[in-house]
mmCIF file of C-alpha atoms in Angstrom:
data_model
loop_
_atom_site.group_PDB
_atom_site.id
_atom_site.type_symbol
_atom_site.label_atom_id
_atom_site.label_comp_id
_atom_site.label_asym_id
_atom_site.label_seq_id
_atom_site.Cartn_x
_atom_site.Cartn_y
_atom_site.Cartn_z
ATOM 1 C CA MET A 1 -25.801 -5.295 -4.706
ATOM 2 C CA LYS A 2 -23.129 -7.403 -6.055
ATOM 3 C CA LEU A 3 -22.369 -7.781 -9.571
ATOM 4 C CA THR A 4 -22.069 -10.768 -11.783
ATOM 5 C CA VAL A 5 -18.766 -11.215 -14.031
ATOM 6 C CA GLU A 6 -20.845 -9.920 -17.452
ATOM 7 C CA GLN A 7 -22.620 -6.614 -15.319
ATOM 8 C CA HIS A 8 -19.054 -5.968 -14.309
ATOM 9 C CA GLU A 9 -17.356 -6.539 -17.412
ATOM 10 C CA GLN A 10 -20.383 -3.832 -18.877
ATOM 11 C CA VAL A 11 -19.573 -1.244 -16.629
ATOM 12 C CA VAL A 12 -15.155 -1.811 -16.818
ATOM 13 C CA PHE A 13 -16.129 -1.763 -21.001
ATOM 14 C CA TYR A 14 -17.989 1.486 -20.636
ATOM 15 C CA LEU A 15 -15.995 3.161 -18.513
ATOM 16 C CA GLN A 16 -12.672 2.060 -20.810
ATOM 17 C CA HIS A 17 -14.974 3.148 -23.456
ATOM 18 C CA LEU A 18 -14.919 6.606 -22.075
ATOM 19 C CA ASP A 19 -10.871 6.569 -21.627
ATOM 20 C CA ILE A 20 -11.458 6.860 -17.838
ATOM 21 C CA ASP A 21 -7.974 4.992 -16.507
ATOM 22 C CA SER A 22 -7.389 6.711 -13.346
ATOM 23 C CA GLN A 23 -8.364 5.055 -10.044
ATOM 24 C CA GLU A 24 -10.221 7.868 -8.249
ATOM 25 C CA LEU A 25 -12.702 8.405 -11.042
ATOM 26 C CA PHE A 26 -13.245 4.611 -12.370
ATOM 27 C CA GLU A 27 -14.086 3.790 -8.527
ATOM 28 C CA GLU A 28 -16.304 6.463 -8.181
ATOM 29 C CA PHE A 29 -18.053 6.255 -11.515
ATOM 30 C CA TYR A 30 -18.059 2.480 -10.993
ATOM 31 C CA ASP A 31 -20.221 3.055 -7.484
ATOM 32 C CA HIS A 32 -22.453 5.464 -9.152
ATOM 33 C CA ILE A 33 -23.863 3.262 -12.180
ATOM 34 C CA VAL A 34 -24.229 0.218 -9.347
ATOM 35 C CA CYS A 35 -26.161 2.411 -7.066
ATOM 36 C CA SER A 36 -28.146 3.687 -10.146
ATOM 37 C CA TYR A 37 -28.568 0.693 -11.867
ATOM 38 C CA GLU A 38 -30.018 -0.825 -8.127
ATOM 39 C CA ALA A 39 -32.322 1.743 -7.781
ATOM 40 C CA ARG A 40 -33.787 1.726 -11.075
ATOM 41 C CA LEU A 41 -34.016 -2.044 -10.664
ATOM 42 C CA LYS A 42 -37.047 -1.668 -7.814
ATOM 43 C CA LYS A 43 -38.718 0.243 -11.241
ATOM 44 C CA GLU A 44 -37.785 -2.103 -13.339
ATOM 45 C CA PRO A 45 -36.722 -5.101 -12.573
ATOM 46 C CA GLU A 46 -35.907 -6.606 -15.866
ATOM 47 C CA LEU A 47 -33.279 -3.705 -17.129
ATOM 48 C CA GLU A 48 -30.085 -4.871 -18.223
ATOM 49 C CA ILE A 49 -27.218 -2.852 -17.163
ATOM 50 C CA LYS A 50 -25.740 -2.281 -20.256
ATOM 51 C CA THR A 51 -29.380 -0.524 -21.415
ATOM 52 C CA HIS A 52 -29.138 1.520 -18.507
ATOM 53 C CA ILE A 53 -25.776 2.630 -18.905
ATOM 54 C CA TRP A 54 -26.350 3.345 -22.696
ATOM 55 C CA HIS A 55 -30.187 4.606 -22.665
ATOM 56 C CA HIS A 56 -30.125 6.694 -18.941
ATOM 57 C CA LEU A 57 -26.544 7.301 -17.495
ATOM 58 C CA HIS A 58 -24.743 7.897 -20.790
ATOM 59 C CA ILE A 59 -26.808 10.949 -21.469
ATOM 60 C CA GLU A 60 -27.248 12.086 -17.685
ATOM 61 C CA PHE A 61 -23.572 12.128 -17.877
ATOM 62 C CA GLY A 62 -23.402 14.776 -20.891
ATOM 63 C CA GLY A 63 -22.254 11.387 -23.113
ATOM 64 C CA VAL A 64 -18.636 11.533 -23.957
ATOM 65 C CA THR A 65 -17.634 14.914 -24.020
ATOM 66 C CA GLY A 66 -19.407 15.285 -20.907
ATOM 67 C CA PHE A 67 -16.729 12.704 -19.589
ATOM 68 C CA LYS A 68 -13.824 14.568 -21.303
ATOM 69 C CA GLU A 69 -14.883 17.600 -19.428
ATOM 70 C CA VAL A 70 -15.137 15.714 -15.957
ATOM 71 C CA ILE A 71 -11.739 14.114 -16.183
ATOM 72 C CA LYS A 72 -10.321 17.147 -17.407
ATOM 73 C CA LYS A 73 -11.158 19.224 -14.387
ATOM 74 C CA HIS A 74 -10.592 16.496 -11.926
ATOM 75 C CA GLN A 75 -6.965 16.301 -13.395
ATOM 76 C CA LYS A 76 -6.272 19.860 -13.035
ATOM 77 C CA GLY A 77 -7.974 19.883 -9.440
ATOM 78 C CA ILE A 78 -5.873 16.954 -8.263
ATOM 79 C CA HIS A 79 -2.700 18.753 -9.519
ATOM 80 C CA TRP A 80 -3.514 21.819 -7.956
ATOM 81 C CA GLN A 81 -4.359 20.070 -4.527
ATOM 82 C CA VAL A 82 -1.233 18.072 -4.467
ATOM 83 C CA THR A 83 1.283 21.207 -5.507
ATOM 84 C CA LYS A 84 -0.634 23.291 -2.974
ATOM 85 C CA LYS A 85 -0.166 20.201 -0.323
ATOM 86 C CA PHE A 86 3.438 19.884 -1.352
ATOM 87 C CA LEU A 87 3.976 23.692 -0.503
ATOM 88 C CA ALA A 88 2.199 23.463 2.723
ATOM 89 C CA ILE A 89 4.477 21.021 3.946
ATOM 90 C CA ALA A 90 7.418 22.674 2.452
ATOM 91 C CA LEU A 91 6.271 25.867 4.522
ATOM 92 C CA SER A 92 5.276 24.161 7.928
ATOM 93 C CA TYR A 93 9.014 24.100 8.555
ATOM 94 C CA PHE A 94 9.416 27.587 8.929
ATOM 95 C CA LYS A 95 6.838 27.628 11.491
ATOM 96 C CA TRP A 96 6.979 27.364 15.011
ATOM 97 C CA PRO A 97 8.431 24.728 16.640
ATOM 98 C CA SER A 98 9.459 23.422 13.252
ATOM 99 C CA VAL A 99 11.624 26.025 12.373
ATOM 100 C CA ILE A 100 14.019 25.358 15.987
ATOM 101 C CA TYR A 101 14.882 22.200 13.940
ATOM 102 C CA THR A 102 15.030 23.911 10.298
ATOM 103 C CA ALA A 103 17.569 26.690 11.686
ATOM 104 C CA LEU A 104 19.298 23.682 13.194
ATOM 105 C CA ILE A 105 19.482 21.802 10.161
ATOM 106 C CA PHE A 106 20.803 24.988 8.741
ATOM 107 C CA LEU A 107 23.721 25.185 11.001
ATOM 108 C CA VAL A 108 24.753 21.626 10.406
ATOM 109 C CA LEU A 109 24.726 22.064 6.790
ATOM 110 C CA LEU A 110 26.883 25.172 7.114
ATOM 111 C CA GLY A 111 29.288 23.446 9.430
ATOM 112 C CA ILE A 112 29.503 20.555 6.497
ATOM 113 C CA ALA A 113 29.911 23.484 4.011
ATOM 114 C CA GLU A 114 33.106 24.960 5.492
ATOM 115 C CA ILE A 115 34.772 21.893 6.812
ATOM 116 C CA SER A 116 34.572 19.964 3.233
ATOM 117 C CA ASN A 117 37.178 21.313 0.757
ATOM 118 C CA THR A 118 35.351 19.804 -2.608
ATOM 119 C CA PRO A 119 32.228 20.574 -4.212
ATOM 120 C CA ILE A 120 31.630 17.183 -4.832
ATOM 121 C CA ILE A 121 30.990 16.442 -1.555
ATOM 122 C CA ILE A 122 28.295 19.495 -1.962
ATOM 123 C CA TYR A 123 27.115 17.886 -5.127
ATOM 124 C CA THR A 124 26.519 14.281 -3.695
ATOM 125 C CA PHE A 125 24.843 15.642 -0.607
ATOM 126 C CA VAL A 126 22.713 17.470 -3.233
ATOM 127 C CA MET A 127 22.097 14.338 -5.731
ATOM 128 C CA ILE A 128 21.487 12.177 -2.634
ATOM 129 C CA SER A 129 18.738 14.409 -1.463
ATOM 130 C CA LEU A 130 16.802 15.317 -4.893
ATOM 131 C CA LEU A 131 16.852 11.514 -6.071
ATOM 132 C CA THR A 132 16.095 9.368 -2.951
ATOM 133 C CA PRO A 133 12.438 10.723 -3.239
ATOM 134 C CA TYR A 134 12.325 10.059 -7.040
ATOM 135 C CA ALA A 135 13.808 6.485 -6.147
ATOM 136 C CA ILE A 136 10.931 5.715 -3.536
ATOM 137 C CA ILE A 137 8.262 7.503 -6.183
ATOM 138 C CA LEU A 138 9.553 4.813 -8.780
ATOM 139 C CA LEU A 139 9.457 1.801 -6.364
ATOM 140 C CA ASN A 140 5.841 2.637 -5.033
ATOM 141 C CA GLN A 141 5.076 3.024 -8.614
ATOM 142 C CA VAL A 142 6.052 -0.259 -9.415
ATOM 143 C CA LYS A 143 4.292 -1.598 -6.479
ATOM 144 C CA PHE A 144 1.029 -0.064 -7.821
ATOM 145 C CA LYS A 145 1.001 -1.816 -11.365
ATOM 146 C CA ARG A 146 2.053 -4.543 -10.047
ATOM 147 C CA ASP A 147 -0.978 -4.564 -7.948
ATOM 148 C CA ILE A 148 -2.886 -3.614 -11.011
ATOM 149 C CA LYS A 149 -1.832 -6.426 -12.386
ATOM 150 C CA VAL A 150 -2.723 -8.896 -10.348
ATOM 151 C CA GLN A 151 -5.983 -7.711 -9.162
ATOM 152 C CA LYS A 152 -7.221 -5.922 -12.859
ATOM 153 C CA PRO A 153 -9.497 -3.596 -12.169
ATOM 154 C CA GLY A 154 -10.241 -1.920 -14.761
ATOM 155 C CA TYR A 155 -8.000 1.317 -14.510
ATOM 156 C CA TYR A 156 -4.405 1.767 -15.076
ATOM 157 C CA ARG A 157 -3.174 4.912 -13.056
ATOM 158 C CA ASN A 158 -3.986 6.980 -10.001
ATOM 159 C CA MET A 159 -4.258 10.629 -10.758
ATOM 160 C CA ARG A 160 -2.598 11.654 -7.241
ATOM 161 C CA ASN A 161 0.242 9.468 -7.677
ATOM 162 C CA SER A 162 1.189 10.903 -11.230
ATOM 163 C CA ALA A 163 1.319 14.464 -9.604
ATOM 164 C CA ILE A 164 3.357 13.378 -6.949
ATOM 165 C CA SER A 165 5.811 11.281 -9.615
ATOM 166 C CA GLU A 166 5.942 14.976 -11.896
ATOM 167 C CA ILE A 167 7.434 16.572 -8.779
ATOM 168 C CA GLY A 168 9.511 14.001 -8.376
ATOM 169 C CA GLY A 169 10.635 13.897 -12.203
ATOM 170 C CA PHE A 170 11.081 17.881 -11.394
ATOM 171 C CA THR A 171 13.710 16.859 -8.774
ATOM 172 C CA ALA A 172 15.426 14.343 -10.783
ATOM 173 C CA LEU A 173 15.758 16.935 -13.911
ATOM 174 C CA SER A 174 17.044 19.808 -11.732
ATOM 175 C CA THR A 175 19.316 17.170 -10.052
ATOM 176 C CA TYR A 176 20.452 16.881 -13.995
ATOM 177 C CA TYR A 177 20.904 20.737 -14.438
ATOM 178 C CA LEU A 178 22.515 21.363 -11.466
ATOM 179 C CA PHE A 179 25.016 19.260 -11.998
ATOM 180 C CA TYR A 180 25.466 20.826 -16.051
ATOM 181 C CA PHE A 181 25.660 23.986 -14.868
ATOM 182 C CA SER A 182 27.644 23.504 -12.230
ATOM 183 C CA THR A 183 30.304 21.886 -14.154
ATOM 184 C CA SER A 184 30.544 24.220 -16.723
ATOM 185 C CA MET A 185 30.262 26.823 -14.589
ATOM 186 C CA ARG A 186 33.454 25.523 -12.716
ATOM 187 C CA GLU A 187 35.140 26.116 -15.732
ATOM 188 C CA ILE A 188 33.643 29.224 -16.618
ATOM 189 C CA LEU A 189 33.761 31.668 -13.905
ATOM 190 C CA LEU A 190 35.772 29.804 -11.136
ATOM 191 C CA PHE A 191 33.086 28.789 -9.473
ATOM 192 C CA GLU A 192 34.914 26.140 -7.579
ATOM 193 C CA LYS A 193 36.994 28.945 -5.857
ATOM 194 C CA TYR A 194 33.332 30.749 -4.939
ATOM 195 C CA PHE A 195 32.119 27.354 -3.374
ATOM 196 C CA ASN A 196 34.928 27.334 -1.305
ATOM 197 C CA GLN A 197 35.027 30.361 0.160
ATOM 198 C CA LEU A 198 31.653 31.550 0.741
ATOM 199 C CA PRO A 199 30.579 28.383 2.249
ATOM 200 C CA ILE A 200 26.713 30.316 2.834
ATOM 201 C CA ILE A 201 26.638 29.374 -1.041
ATOM 202 C CA PRO A 202 26.898 25.432 -0.734
ATOM 203 C CA THR A 203 24.646 25.641 2.689
ATOM 204 C CA ILE A 204 21.481 27.448 0.871
ATOM 205 C CA LEU A 205 21.761 24.750 -2.358
ATOM 206 C CA MET A 206 21.941 21.832 0.422
ATOM 207 C CA ALA A 207 19.108 23.629 2.329
ATOM 208 C CA PHE A 208 17.166 24.051 0.115
ATOM 209 C CA SER A 209 17.414 20.214 -1.349
ATOM 210 C CA THR A 210 16.951 18.571 1.905
ATOM 211 C CA LEU A 211 14.002 20.501 2.271
ATOM 212 C CA PHE A 212 12.486 19.813 -0.969
ATOM 213 C CA SER A 213 13.469 16.217 -0.403
ATOM 214 C CA VAL A 214 11.607 15.953 2.968
ATOM 215 C CA SER A 215 8.837 17.936 1.968
ATOM 216 C CA LEU A 216 8.453 15.458 -0.759
ATOM 217 C CA LEU A 217 9.088 12.142 1.158
ATOM 218 C CA LYS A 218 6.317 13.222 3.665
ATOM 219 C CA LEU A 219 3.734 13.865 0.835
ATOM 220 C CA ILE A 220 4.969 10.483 -0.548
ATOM 221 C CA LYS A 221 4.389 8.912 2.629
ATOM 222 C CA GLU A 222 0.838 10.536 2.953
ATOM 223 C CA ASP A 223 -0.932 10.615 -0.326
ATOM 224 C CA PHE A 224 0.745 8.065 -2.478
ATOM 225 C CA LYS A 225 -1.009 4.962 -3.017
ATOM 226 C CA THR A 226 0.885 1.826 -3.202
ATOM 227 C CA LYS A 227 -2.273 -0.701 -3.020
ATOM 228 C CA LEU A 228 -5.347 -1.190 -4.244
ATOM 229 C CA LEU A 229 -8.158 -1.802 -1.661
ATOM 230 C CA THR A 230 -10.649 -3.692 -4.611
ATOM 231 C CA THR A 231 -10.382 -7.393 -4.333
ATOM 232 C CA MET B 1 -32.368 30.745 -19.446
ATOM 233 C CA SER B 2 -33.185 27.055 -18.429
ATOM 234 C CA SER B 3 -33.941 26.263 -14.774
ATOM 235 C CA SER B 4 -31.081 23.763 -15.462
ATOM 236 C CA LYS B 5 -29.034 26.272 -15.789
ATOM 237 C CA LEU B 6 -30.118 28.613 -12.869
ATOM 238 C CA LEU B 7 -29.586 25.252 -10.887
ATOM 239 C CA LYS B 8 -25.940 25.256 -12.162
ATOM 240 C CA GLY B 9 -25.154 28.597 -10.583
ATOM 241 C CA SER B 10 -26.105 27.461 -7.555
ATOM 242 C CA LEU B 11 -24.839 24.044 -7.245
ATOM 243 C CA ALA B 12 -21.905 24.577 -5.472
ATOM 244 C CA THR B 13 -24.096 26.043 -2.300
ATOM 245 C CA ILE B 14 -26.744 23.065 -2.730
ATOM 246 C CA VAL B 15 -23.846 20.633 -1.868
ATOM 247 C CA LEU B 16 -22.675 22.486 0.852
ATOM 248 C CA LYS B 17 -26.084 22.594 2.456
ATOM 249 C CA LEU B 18 -26.376 19.179 1.899
ATOM 250 C CA LEU B 19 -23.445 18.438 3.668
ATOM 251 C CA GLU B 20 -23.780 20.689 6.539
ATOM 252 C CA GLU B 21 -26.919 18.673 7.126
ATOM 253 C CA ASN B 22 -25.698 15.293 6.580
ATOM 254 C CA GLU B 23 -22.303 14.301 7.756
ATOM 255 C CA LYS B 24 -21.219 12.616 4.655
ATOM 256 C CA MET B 25 -22.403 11.791 1.486
ATOM 257 C CA TYR B 26 -21.705 10.166 -1.565
ATOM 258 C CA GLY B 27 -22.104 11.446 -5.224
ATOM 259 C CA TYR B 28 -25.187 9.359 -5.997
ATOM 260 C CA GLU B 29 -27.083 9.935 -2.939
ATOM 261 C CA ILE B 30 -26.340 13.837 -3.048
ATOM 262 C CA THR B 31 -28.276 13.272 -6.712
ATOM 263 C CA GLN B 32 -31.074 11.616 -5.043
ATOM 264 C CA ARG B 33 -31.113 13.543 -2.072
ATOM 265 C CA VAL B 34 -32.115 16.757 -3.965
ATOM 266 C CA LYS B 35 -34.840 14.904 -6.143
ATOM 267 C CA GLU B 36 -36.658 13.621 -3.361
ATOM 268 C CA ILE B 37 -36.308 17.417 -0.914
ATOM 269 C CA THR B 38 -37.869 19.207 -3.907
ATOM 270 C CA ALA B 39 -40.083 16.285 -4.974
ATOM 271 C CA GLY B 40 -38.191 15.920 -8.260
ATOM 272 C CA GLU B 41 -38.599 18.948 -9.418
ATOM 273 C CA PHE B 42 -34.798 19.475 -9.348
ATOM 274 C CA LYS B 43 -32.374 17.005 -11.519
ATOM 275 C CA ILE B 44 -28.620 17.574 -10.359
ATOM 276 C CA THR B 45 -27.138 16.033 -13.583
ATOM 277 C CA GLU B 46 -24.129 13.594 -13.149
ATOM 278 C CA GLY B 47 -22.262 16.160 -15.323
ATOM 279 C CA ALA B 48 -22.735 19.056 -13.179
ATOM 280 C CA LEU B 49 -22.401 17.678 -9.917
ATOM 281 C CA TYR B 50 -18.940 15.525 -10.344
ATOM 282 C CA PRO B 51 -17.139 18.634 -11.453
ATOM 283 C CA THR B 52 -18.403 20.555 -8.665
ATOM 284 C CA LEU B 53 -17.500 18.286 -6.057
ATOM 285 C CA HIS B 54 -14.312 17.686 -7.204
ATOM 286 C CA LYS B 55 -13.250 21.221 -7.154
ATOM 287 C CA LEU B 56 -15.037 22.349 -3.798
ATOM 288 C CA GLU B 57 -12.394 19.316 -3.002
ATOM 289 C CA ALA B 58 -9.310 20.523 -4.920
ATOM 290 C CA GLU B 59 -10.500 24.427 -3.486
ATOM 291 C CA GLY B 60 -9.814 22.556 0.552
ATOM 292 C CA MET B 61 -13.876 22.566 1.074
ATOM 293 C CA LEU B 62 -14.535 19.262 1.303
ATOM 294 C CA SER B 63 -12.257 16.144 2.628
ATOM 295 C CA THR B 64 -12.861 12.630 1.572
ATOM 296 C CA GLU B 65 -12.641 9.065 2.460
ATOM 297 C CA THR B 66 -12.876 5.847 0.777
ATOM 298 C CA GLN B 67 -15.165 2.590 2.463
ATOM 299 C CA LYS B 68 -15.808 -0.779 0.659
ATOM 300 C CA VAL B 69 -19.069 -1.462 -0.056
ATOM 301 C CA ASP B 70 -20.464 -5.265 -1.630
ATOM 302 C CA ASN B 71 -17.225 -5.123 -2.650
ATOM 303 C CA ARG B 72 -16.615 -1.745 -4.521
ATOM 304 C CA ILE B 73 -14.954 1.465 -3.154
ATOM 305 C CA ARG B 74 -17.075 4.309 -2.251
ATOM 306 C CA LYS B 75 -15.918 7.845 -2.078
ATOM 307 C CA TYR B 76 -17.654 9.915 0.528
ATOM 308 C CA TYR B 77 -17.233 13.683 0.786
ATOM 309 C CA SER B 78 -17.822 15.727 4.032
ATOM 310 C CA LEU B 79 -17.315 19.109 5.039
ATOM 311 C CA THR B 80 -13.386 20.484 5.937
ATOM 312 C CA LYS B 81 -13.751 23.574 8.335
ATOM 313 C CA GLU B 82 -13.645 25.989 5.914
ATOM 314 C CA GLY B 83 -16.125 24.456 4.184
ATOM 315 C CA ASN B 84 -18.417 24.934 7.061
ATOM 316 C CA ALA B 85 -17.968 28.454 6.781
ATOM 317 C CA GLU B 86 -18.339 28.722 3.229
ATOM 318 C CA ALA B 87 -21.644 26.671 3.389
ATOM 319 C CA GLN B 88 -22.955 29.304 6.014
ATOM 320 C CA SER B 89 -21.865 32.759 4.013
ATOM 321 C CA LYS B 90 -22.889 30.666 0.553
ATOM 322 C CA VAL B 91 -26.252 29.962 2.006
ATOM 323 C CA ALA B 92 -26.655 33.664 3.507
ATOM 324 C CA GLU B 93 -25.682 35.183 -0.172
ATOM 325 C CA LEU B 94 -28.024 32.907 -1.543
ATOM 326 C CA GLU B 95 -30.816 33.625 0.356
ATOM 327 C CA GLU B 96 -30.291 37.280 0.117
ATOM 328 C CA PHE B 97 -29.831 37.387 -3.939
ATOM 329 C CA LEU B 98 -33.344 35.331 -3.935
ATOM 330 C CA LEU B 99 -34.803 37.846 -1.461
ATOM 331 C CA ASN B 100 -33.444 40.717 -3.745
ATOM 332 C CA LEU B 101 -34.741 38.843 -6.801
ATOM 333 C CA GLN B 102 -38.210 38.443 -5.535
ATOM 334 C CA LYS B 103 -38.447 42.205 -4.203
ATOM 335 C CA LEU B 104 -37.699 42.822 -7.846
ATOM 336 C CA LEU B 105 -39.308 40.533 -9.603
ATOM 337 C CA ASN B 106 -42.661 40.680 -6.980
ATOM 338 C CA PRO B 107 -42.448 44.129 -5.427
ATOM 339 C CA LYS B 108 -45.709 43.723 -3.336
ATOM 340 C CA LEU B 109 -44.367 40.551 -1.768
ATOM 341 C CA GLY B 110 -41.021 42.437 -1.259
ATOM 342 C CA MET B 111 -42.574 45.076 0.696
ATOM 343 C CA GLY B 112 -44.356 42.749 3.427
#
């Protein structure tokens, strides 16, 4: 059945009252409420959706406390899933036959480290590779928020997007600390000298940032939602 | 211990078994199927079902897909390869447990 505007608003009000602001739970519970209402209407044709929600469903869901528990567990689960997937993508580059390409990239980076005399090239490379996925995340978040603003579905975020954004935020933060660390180390321990003498150090740094960036970009491509299915 | 507490402990197995028999199911459908099979004796509350579904999904036992139904989004759950193996092992484990429990509670039946 298709709900009337008033019925839809009742469901949205209820879900918002329970602080369900994520797309995943909102859509799932919205469908559950409508399905159970449809079934109960067959027995009680006069039943109002408001009564059904507050007098029946609310108890079955375990009230506000029950819902809070569901939200908490779901959020934890999604974060775990996203982190696990990110690590799985990163590790996949060390499996056959991808490891051949990984080794080739490492050799190219070693060449760059040996040719370049100034650490600034290395820093720029690392920063670009770490900040690119973060920039894409920000752009996608804008697209998603714009879609929400236009369609007004009743929720305001996507948990999976938030979990990916947190990993992206980590890259931005690590870039900042890397820059901070390298500038201080340059003065204290003649870091620049070691940078030039041991090309393996900047190569590992560049390889790590490339791996991080490529894995995150793949995760964004597969899991980041920029558009809504609802109309 | 109430029957609902006993049921909660076996909820993951019940969900895995139902999904093993049906290609894909959504939350409300699972609650209704349990009610239907047990003639209303077992009633899965939503507050227990959804955390179980989400946990199994996070563990990689279930995969999800969404479909548009009557202008709303429906989330379907189905077993992954790992979930399929887990379903078989969990059901076997529960069956063995029930058999042993029966032996303890009713030794005569257990010997037969």
